[in-house]
C-alpha cells in the first residue's frame, strides 16, 4: 500500500489533478484498502484488491470538469494496476453519477406519481427504488472474442427528509446512476477505452435517465 501512495501523491498539482487533492491518507480503511482524500472530503481515491475507485464532488468549488475526472482516473489506474497482478484481469469498469434534486413539497409523492402506475391508498411518505438493466455491449455484436461482454446500469431513486428527527414530508430526491461494463473474458487495461465508457455513460443519462427520472427538475 505504501508503494501506491508513493505513486499517487506526486500527481497532485499536475495535469488534471488539483493541488493537495490527496492530503489525507487513511491506512486503516480495512486491511487491504488504502484511501487518500482532500481536507474538504470533496475528492477521494480508494485502492484495494477490488480495484480503484475515484470519487469527486462535481459541485464543489472550484468546479472540476467531467473530462478532468476521467483523466485523473485514467492516470491513476495506469499507475496502480500496472504494479499488480491484475494487468490482464480487468473484468469491470464503472462510473456512477449521483444527483440531489430539491425542493419538493413531497418528493416521495412526486416519485410515486411519476414512476409508479399503481393506485395506492395513503399519502406517500417514503420511497426507495432500485432498477438494474442489462444490454449486450456493442463490441460483442461483431467481435466473437467479446461475445459475453455486457453493459449493466443500476438506477436508484429515493426520497429524503431535510431532518429525519422533524415531522414533515421528504423534500429531497436522490438519483444514482451506476453505469458499468463487464468484460468476459477479462481485458488488459490497455485494451479498455476509459474515456469512451465515460462518454457512453453520459449519453445513456441524456437519452434515457433524464427522460424518465431526472426530468422532474433537470431540463
PDB file of C-alpha atoms in Angstrom:
ATOM      1  CA  UNK A   1       0.000   0.000   0.000  1.00  0.00           C
ATOM      2  CA  UNK A   2       2.894   2.342   0.696  1.00  0.00           C
ATOM      3  CA  UNK A   3       4.089   1.933  -2.891  1.00  0.00           C
ATOM      4  CA  UNK A   4       0.669   3.037  -4.174  1.00  0.00           C
ATOM      5  CA  UNK A   5       0.795   6.173  -2.020  1.00  0.00           C
ATOM      6  CA  UNK A   6       4.288   6.944  -3.299  1.00  0.00           C
ATOM      7  CA  UNK A   7       2.997   6.712  -6.880  1.00  0.00           C
ATOM      8  CA  UNK A   8      -0.157   8.796  -6.402  1.00  0.00           C
ATOM      9  CA  UNK A   9       0.886  11.636  -4.083  1.00  0.00           C
ATOM     10  CA  UNK A  10       3.316  13.213  -6.615  1.00  0.00           C
ATOM     11  CA  UNK A  11       0.428  13.578  -9.110  1.00  0.00           C
ATOM     12  CA  UNK A  12      -1.039  16.446  -7.073  1.00  0.00           C
ATOM     13  CA  UNK A  13      -0.883  19.792  -8.856  1.00  0.00           C
ATOM     14  CA  UNK A  14      -0.039  18.303 -12.263  1.00  0.00           C
ATOM     15  CA  UNK A  15      -2.282  17.727 -15.271  1.00  0.00           C
ATOM     16  CA  UNK A  16      -5.914  17.435 -14.181  1.00  0.00           C
ATOM     17  CA  UNK A  17      -5.036  16.919 -10.508  1.00  0.00           C
ATOM     18  CA  UNK A  18      -5.760  19.829  -8.094  1.00  0.00           C
ATOM     19  CA  UNK A  19      -3.111  20.730  -5.526  1.00  0.00           C
ATOM     20  CA  UNK A  20      -3.453  18.942  -2.170  1.00  0.00           C
ATOM     21  CA  UNK A  21      -6.223  16.688  -3.502  1.00  0.00           C
ATOM     22  CA  UNK A  22      -4.777  13.732  -1.576  1.00  0.00           C
ATOM     23  CA  UNK A  23      -3.551  15.493   1.551  1.00  0.00           C
ATOM     24  CA  UNK A  24      -5.053  12.890   3.911  1.00  0.00           C
ATOM     25  CA  UNK A  25      -4.004   9.239   3.826  1.00  0.00           C
ATOM     26  CA  UNK A  26      -6.232   6.745   5.682  1.00  0.00           C
ATOM     27  CA  UNK A  27      -4.400   3.467   6.161  1.00  0.00           C
ATOM     28  CA  UNK A  28      -6.996   1.702   8.290  1.00  0.00           C
ATOM     29  CA  UNK A  29      -9.970   1.610   5.909  1.00  0.00           C
ATOM     30  CA  UNK A  30      -9.534  -2.163   6.020  1.00  0.00           C
ATOM     31  CA  UNK A  31      -6.544  -4.469   5.890  1.00  0.00           C
ATOM     32  CA  UNK A  32      -6.405  -4.480   2.072  1.00  0.00           C
ATOM     33  CA  UNK A  33      -7.537  -0.948   1.134  1.00  0.00           C
ATOM     34  CA  UNK A  34      -5.961   2.473   1.369  1.00  0.00           C
ATOM     35  CA  UNK A  35      -7.809   5.777   0.927  1.00  0.00           C
ATOM     36  CA  UNK A  36      -6.497   9.220   0.045  1.00  0.00           C
ATOM     37  CA  UNK A  37      -8.648  12.359   0.142  1.00  0.00           C
ATOM     38  CA  UNK A  38      -8.542  16.142   0.403  1.00  0.00           C
ATOM     39  CA  UNK A  39      -9.207  18.199   3.549  1.00  0.00           C
ATOM     40  CA  UNK A  40     -12.777  19.074   2.490  1.00  0.00           C
ATOM     41  CA  UNK A  41     -13.703  15.474   1.561  1.00  0.00           C
ATOM     42  CA  UNK A  42     -14.643  16.587  -1.965  1.00  0.00           C
ATOM     43  CA  UNK A  43     -12.293  14.071  -3.599  1.00  0.00           C
ATOM     44  CA  UNK A  44     -11.412  10.545  -2.546  1.00  0.00           C
ATOM     45  CA  UNK A  45      -9.298   7.759  -4.035  1.00  0.00           C
ATOM     46  CA  UNK A  46      -9.567   4.176  -2.768  1.00  0.00           C
ATOM     47  CA  UNK A  47      -7.200   1.447  -3.917  1.00  0.00           C
ATOM     48  CA  UNK A  48      -7.569  -2.180  -2.883  1.00  0.00           C
ATOM     49  CA  UNK A  49      -7.964  -5.755  -4.023  1.00  0.00           C
ATOM     50  CA  UNK A  50     -11.334  -4.932  -5.608  1.00  0.00           C
ATOM     51  CA  UNK A  51      -9.905  -2.173  -7.781  1.00  0.00           C
ATOM     52  CA  UNK A  52      -9.535   1.593  -7.983  1.00  0.00           C
ATOM     53  CA  UNK A  53     -12.360   3.967  -7.015  1.00  0.00           C
ATOM     54  CA  UNK A  54     -12.173   7.737  -7.561  1.00  0.00           C
ATOM     55  CA  UNK A  55     -14.969   9.897  -6.103  1.00  0.00           C
ATOM     56  CA  UNK A  56     -15.424  13.613  -6.859  1.00  0.00           C
ATOM     57  CA  UNK A  57     -17.987  16.168  -5.725  1.00  0.00           C
ATOM     58  CA  UNK A  58     -18.843  17.877  -9.009  1.00  0.00           C
ATOM     59  CA  UNK A  59     -20.497  20.826  -7.226  1.00  0.00           C
ATOM     60  CA  UNK A  60     -17.521  21.715  -5.027  1.00  0.00           C
ATOM     61  CA  UNK A  61     -15.521  24.884  -5.709  1.00  0.00           C
ATOM     62  CA  UNK A  62     -13.501  25.177  -7.815  1.00  0.00           C
ATOM     63  CA  UNK A  63     -15.560  23.125 -10.257  1.00  0.00           C
ATOM     64  CA  UNK A  64     -13.860  20.091 -11.804  1.00  0.00           C
ATOM     65  CA  UNK A  65     -14.909  19.247 -15.402  1.00  0.00           C
ATOM     66  CA  UNK A  66     -16.052  15.689 -16.067  1.00  0.00           C
ATOM     67  CA  UNK A  67     -13.255  15.263 -18.591  1.00  0.00           C
ATOM     68  CA  UNK A  68     -10.747  16.098 -15.855  1.00  0.00           C
ATOM     69  CA  UNK A  69     -12.222  13.432 -13.576  1.00  0.00           C
ATOM     70  CA  UNK A  70     -11.895  10.883 -16.370  1.00  0.00           C
ATOM     71  CA  UNK A  71      -8.297  11.964 -16.977  1.00  0.00           C
ATOM     72  CA  UNK A  72      -7.419  11.612 -13.291  1.00  0.00           C
ATOM     73  CA  UNK A  73      -8.908   8.134 -13.072  1.00  0.00           C
ATOM     74  CA  UNK A  74      -7.128   7.059 -16.253  1.00  0.00           C
ATOM     75  CA  UNK A  75      -3.752   8.208 -14.967  1.00  0.00           C
ATOM     76  CA  UNK A  76      -4.191   6.667 -11.510  1.00  0.00           C
ATOM     77  CA  UNK A  77      -5.379   3.361 -12.994  1.00  0.00           C
ATOM     78  CA  UNK A  78      -2.419   3.201 -15.366  1.00  0.00           C
ATOM     79  CA  UNK A  79      -0.008   3.598 -12.458  1.00  0.00           C
ATOM     80  CA  UNK A  80      -1.725   1.426  -9.853  1.00  0.00           C
ATOM     81  CA  UNK A  81      -2.920  -1.502 -11.981  1.00  0.00           C
ATOM     82  CA  UNK A  82       0.457  -1.883 -13.685  1.00  0.00           C
ATOM     83  CA  UNK A  83       2.075  -2.749 -10.344  1.00  0.00           C
ATOM     84  CA  UNK A  84      -0.389  -5.560  -9.538  1.00  0.00           C
ATOM     85  CA  UNK A  85      -1.208  -8.999 -10.878  1.00  0.00           C
ATOM     86  CA  UNK A  86      -4.403  -7.568 -12.413  1.00  0.00           C
ATOM     87  CA  UNK A  87      -2.625  -6.340 -15.540  1.00  0.00           C
ATOM     88  CA  UNK A  88      -4.666  -8.653 -17.753  1.00  0.00           C
ATOM     89  CA  UNK A  89      -7.603  -9.324 -15.432  1.00  0.00           C
ATOM     90  CA  UNK A  90      -9.825  -6.255 -15.692  1.00  0.00           C
ATOM     91  CA  UNK A  91     -13.399  -7.513 -15.525  1.00  0.00           C
ATOM     92  CA  UNK A  92     -15.389  -4.356 -14.822  1.00  0.00           C
ATOM     93  CA  UNK A  93     -15.316  -0.628 -15.472  1.00  0.00           C
ATOM     94  CA  UNK A  94     -17.969   1.641 -13.998  1.00  0.00           C
ATOM     95  CA  UNK A  95     -18.916   5.267 -13.489  1.00  0.00           C
ATOM     96  CA  UNK A  96     -21.533   6.497 -11.014  1.00  0.00           C
ATOM     97  CA  UNK A  97     -23.403   9.793 -11.365  1.00  0.00           C
ATOM     98  CA  UNK A  98     -25.282  10.990  -8.262  1.00  0.00           C
ATOM     99  CA  UNK A  99     -27.820  13.807  -8.223  1.00  0.00           C
ATOM    100  CA  UNK A 100     -29.693  15.531  -5.392  1.00  0.00           C
ATOM    101  CA  UNK A 101     -32.767  17.443  -6.511  1.00  0.00           C
ATOM    102  CA  UNK A 102     -34.803  19.791  -4.299  1.00  0.00           C
ATOM    103  CA  UNK A 103     -37.006  21.348  -3.101  1.00  0.00           C
ATOM    104  CA  UNK A 104     -40.249  19.389  -3.344  1.00  0.00           C
ATOM    105  CA  UNK A 105     -43.410  19.701  -1.309  1.00  0.00           C
ATOM    106  CA  UNK A 106     -43.240  15.917  -1.044  1.00  0.00           C
ATOM    107  CA  UNK A 107     -40.524  14.187  -3.066  1.00  0.00           C
ATOM    108  CA  UNK A 108     -41.904  10.740  -2.218  1.00  0.00           C
ATOM    109  CA  UNK A 109     -45.261  11.698  -3.713  1.00  0.00           C
ATOM    110  CA  UNK A 110     -43.519  13.101  -6.797  1.00  0.00           C
ATOM    111  CA  UNK A 111     -41.707   9.802  -7.322  1.00  0.00           C
ATOM    112  CA  UNK A 112     -44.836   7.715  -6.753  1.00  0.00           C
ATOM    113  CA  UNK A 113     -46.769   9.840  -9.251  1.00  0.00           C
ATOM    114  CA  UNK A 114     -44.141   9.821 -11.981  1.00  0.00           C
ATOM    115  CA  UNK A 115     -42.647   6.336 -11.685  1.00  0.00           C
ATOM    116  CA  UNK A 116     -45.380   4.002 -10.425  1.00  0.00           C
ATOM    117  CA  UNK A 117     -48.584   3.021 -12.177  1.00  0.00           C
ATOM    118  CA  UNK A 118     -50.300   1.808  -9.024  1.00  0.00           C
ATOM    119  CA  UNK A 119     -53.340   3.207  -7.256  1.00  0.00           C
ATOM    120  CA  UNK A 120     -52.033   3.081  -3.709  1.00  0.00           C
ATOM    121  CA  UNK A 121     -54.013   4.428  -0.775  1.00  0.00           C
ATOM    122  CA  UNK A 122     -52.436   6.900   1.607  1.00  0.00           C
ATOM    123  CA  UNK A 123     -50.076   9.854   1.330  1.00  0.00           C
ATOM    124  CA  UNK A 124     -46.605   8.801   0.123  1.00  0.00           C
ATOM    125  CA  UNK A 125     -44.137   9.273   2.966  1.00  0.00           C
ATOM    126  CA  UNK A 126     -41.004   7.481   1.754  1.00  0.00           C
ATOM    127  CA  UNK A 127     -39.741   5.692  -1.334  1.00  0.00           C
ATOM    128  CA  UNK A 128     -36.586   3.895  -2.481  1.00  0.00           C
ATOM    129  CA  UNK A 129     -36.494   2.184  -5.878  1.00  0.00           C
ATOM    130  CA  UNK A 130     -33.598   0.205  -7.379  1.00  0.00           C
ATOM    131  CA  UNK A 131     -33.598  -0.900 -11.024  1.00  0.00           C
ATOM    132  CA  UNK A 132     -30.955  -2.938 -12.853  1.00  0.00           C
ATOM    133  CA  UNK A 133     -30.907  -3.067 -16.659  1.00  0.00           C
ATOM    134  CA  UNK A 134     -28.593  -5.152 -18.838  1.00  0.00           C
ATOM    135  CA  UNK A 135     -27.731  -4.745 -22.506  1.00  0.00           C
ATOM    136  CA  UNK A 136     -25.173  -6.509 -24.712  1.00  0.00           C
ATOM    137  CA  UNK A 137     -22.075  -4.432 -25.409  1.00  0.00           C
ATOM    138  CA  UNK A 138     -21.916  -3.097 -28.962  1.00  0.00           C
ATOM    139  CA  UNK A 139     -18.467  -4.650 -29.464  1.00  0.00           C
ATOM    140  CA  UNK A 140     -19.912  -8.048 -28.560  1.00  0.00           C
ATOM    141  CA  UNK A 141     -22.226  -7.902 -31.568  1.00  0.00           C
ATOM    142  CA  UNK A 142     -19.411  -8.101 -34.115  1.00  0.00           C
ATOM    143  CA  UNK A 143     -16.362  -9.376 -32.204  1.00  0.00           C
ATOM    144  CA  UNK A 144     -16.639 -13.125 -31.476  1.00  0.00           C
ATOM    145  CA  UNK A 145     -13.988 -12.916 -28.746  1.00  0.00           C
ATOM    146  CA  UNK A 146     -16.116 -10.357 -26.881  1.00  0.00           C
ATOM    147  CA  UNK A 147     -19.461 -12.094 -27.229  1.00  0.00           C
ATOM    148  CA  UNK A 148     -20.079 -12.246 -23.470  1.00  0.00           C
ATOM    149  CA  UNK A 149     -19.408  -8.547 -22.755  1.00  0.00           C
ATOM    150  CA  UNK A 150     -22.406  -6.636 -21.450  1.00  0.00           C
ATOM    151  CA  UNK A 151     -23.455  -3.278 -20.066  1.00  0.00           C
ATOM    152  CA  UNK A 152     -25.155  -3.041 -16.694  1.00  0.00           C
ATOM    153  CA  UNK A 153     -26.965   0.079 -15.488  1.00  0.00           C
ATOM    154  CA  UNK A 154     -28.164   0.327 -11.893  1.00  0.00           C
ATOM    155  CA  UNK A 155     -30.533   3.219 -11.199  1.00  0.00           C
ATOM    156  CA  UNK A 156     -31.641   4.136  -7.692  1.00  0.00           C
ATOM    157  CA  UNK A 157     -34.106   6.859  -6.735  1.00  0.00           C
ATOM    158  CA  UNK A 158     -35.112   7.759  -3.192  1.00  0.00           C
ATOM    159  CA  UNK A 159     -36.716  10.484  -1.127  1.00  0.00           C
ATOM    160  CA  UNK A 160     -35.187  12.163   1.907  1.00  0.00           C
ATOM    161  CA  UNK A 161     -36.311  14.481   4.686  1.00  0.00           C
ATOM    162  CA  UNK A 162     -34.155  17.501   5.435  1.00  0.00           C
ATOM    163  CA  UNK A 163     -34.068  16.343   9.052  1.00  0.00           C
ATOM    164  CA  UNK A 164     -35.255  12.847   9.973  1.00  0.00           C
ATOM    165  CA  UNK A 165     -35.935  13.987  13.526  1.00  0.00           C
ATOM    166  CA  UNK A 166     -38.534  16.522  12.440  1.00  0.00           C
ATOM    167  CA  UNK A 167     -42.029  15.848  11.177  1.00  0.00           C
ATOM    168  CA  UNK A 168     -42.935  16.690   7.610  1.00  0.00           C
ATOM    169  CA  UNK A 169     -42.736  15.306   4.115  1.00  0.00           C
ATOM    170  CA  UNK A 170     -39.436  14.406   2.415  1.00  0.00           C
ATOM    171  CA  UNK A 171     -38.352  17.347   0.260  1.00  0.00           C
ATOM    172  CA  UNK A 172     -35.231  15.978  -1.466  1.00  0.00           C
ATOM    173  CA  UNK A 173     -34.872  13.403  -4.212  1.00  0.00           C
ATOM    174  CA  UNK A 174     -31.676  11.417  -4.767  1.00  0.00           C
ATOM    175  CA  UNK A 175     -30.855   9.748  -8.068  1.00  0.00           C
ATOM    176  CA  UNK A 176     -27.857   7.457  -8.584  1.00  0.00           C
ATOM    177  CA  UNK A 177     -26.888   6.035 -11.987  1.00  0.00           C
ATOM    178  CA  UNK A 178     -24.205   3.323 -11.882  1.00  0.00           C
ATOM    179  CA  UNK A 179     -23.199   2.580 -15.485  1.00  0.00           C
ATOM    180  CA  UNK A 180     -20.953  -0.493 -15.751  1.00  0.00           C
ATOM    181  CA  UNK A 181     -19.243  -2.530 -18.436  1.00  0.00           C
ATOM    182  CA  UNK A 182     -18.435  -6.167 -17.708  1.00  0.00           C
ATOM    183  CA  UNK A 183     -15.682  -7.845 -19.694  1.00  0.00           C
ATOM    184  CA  UNK A 184     -15.922 -11.577 -20.357  1.00  0.00           C
ATOM    185  CA  UNK A 185     -13.226 -12.673 -20.948  1.00  0.00           C
ATOM    186  CA  UNK A 186     -11.168 -10.237 -18.881  1.00  0.00           C
ATOM    187  CA  UNK A 187      -9.161  -7.461 -20.514  1.00  0.00           C
ATOM    188  CA  UNK A 188      -5.823  -5.805 -20.095  1.00  0.00           C
ATOM    189  CA  UNK A 189      -6.028  -2.164 -19.055  1.00  0.00           C
ATOM    190  CA  UNK A 190      -4.512  -1.129 -22.379  1.00  0.00           C
ATOM    191  CA  UNK A 191      -7.468  -2.700 -24.229  1.00  0.00           C
ATOM    192  CA  UNK A 192     -10.035  -0.615 -22.315  1.00  0.00           C
ATOM    193  CA  UNK A 193     -11.122   2.805 -23.551  1.00  0.00           C
ATOM    194  CA  UNK A 194     -11.958   4.599 -20.300  1.00  0.00           C
ATOM    195  CA  UNK A 195     -12.974   7.860 -21.939  1.00  0.00           C
ATOM    196  CA  UNK A 196     -15.310   6.068 -24.361  1.00  0.00           C
ATOM    197  CA  UNK A 197     -17.031   4.387 -21.422  1.00  0.00           C
ATOM    198  CA  UNK A 198     -17.333   7.723 -19.619  1.00  0.00           C
ATOM    199  CA  UNK A 199     -18.906   9.298 -22.706  1.00  0.00           C
ATOM    200  CA  UNK A 200     -21.225   6.321 -23.168  1.00  0.00           C
ATOM    201  CA  UNK A 201     -22.453   6.752 -19.598  1.00  0.00           C
ATOM    202  CA  UNK A 202     -23.173  10.419 -20.248  1.00  0.00           C
ATOM    203  CA  UNK A 203     -25.106   9.569 -23.411  1.00  0.00           C
ATOM    204  CA  UNK A 204     -27.109   6.946 -21.521  1.00  0.00           C
ATOM    205  CA  UNK A 205     -28.132   9.520 -18.912  1.00  0.00           C
ATOM    206  CA  UNK A 206     -29.032  12.118 -21.528  1.00  0.00           C
ATOM    207  CA  UNK A 207     -31.052   9.755 -23.725  1.00  0.00           C
ATOM    208  CA  UNK A 208     -32.701   7.553 -21.123  1.00  0.00           C
ATOM    209  CA  UNK A 209     -32.440   8.559 -17.466  1.00  0.00           C
ATOM    210  CA  UNK A 210     -33.183  12.256 -17.896  1.00  0.00           C
ATOM    211  CA  UNK A 211     -36.226  11.425 -19.977  1.00  0.00           C
ATOM    212  CA  UNK A 212     -37.708   9.175 -17.299  1.00  0.00           C
ATOM    213  CA  UNK A 213     -36.343  10.262 -13.907  1.00  0.00           C
ATOM    214  CA  UNK A 214     -34.282  13.433 -13.897  1.00  0.00           C
ATOM    215  CA  UNK A 215     -36.760  15.468 -15.928  1.00  0.00           C
ATOM    216  CA  UNK A 216     -38.561  16.430 -12.727  1.00  0.00           C
ATOM    217  CA  UNK A 217     -36.135  19.311 -12.221  1.00  0.00           C
ATOM    218  CA  UNK A 218     -33.194  18.826 -14.623  1.00  0.00           C
ATOM    219  CA  UNK A 219     -34.325  20.108 -18.012  1.00  0.00           C
TER     220      UNK A 219
END
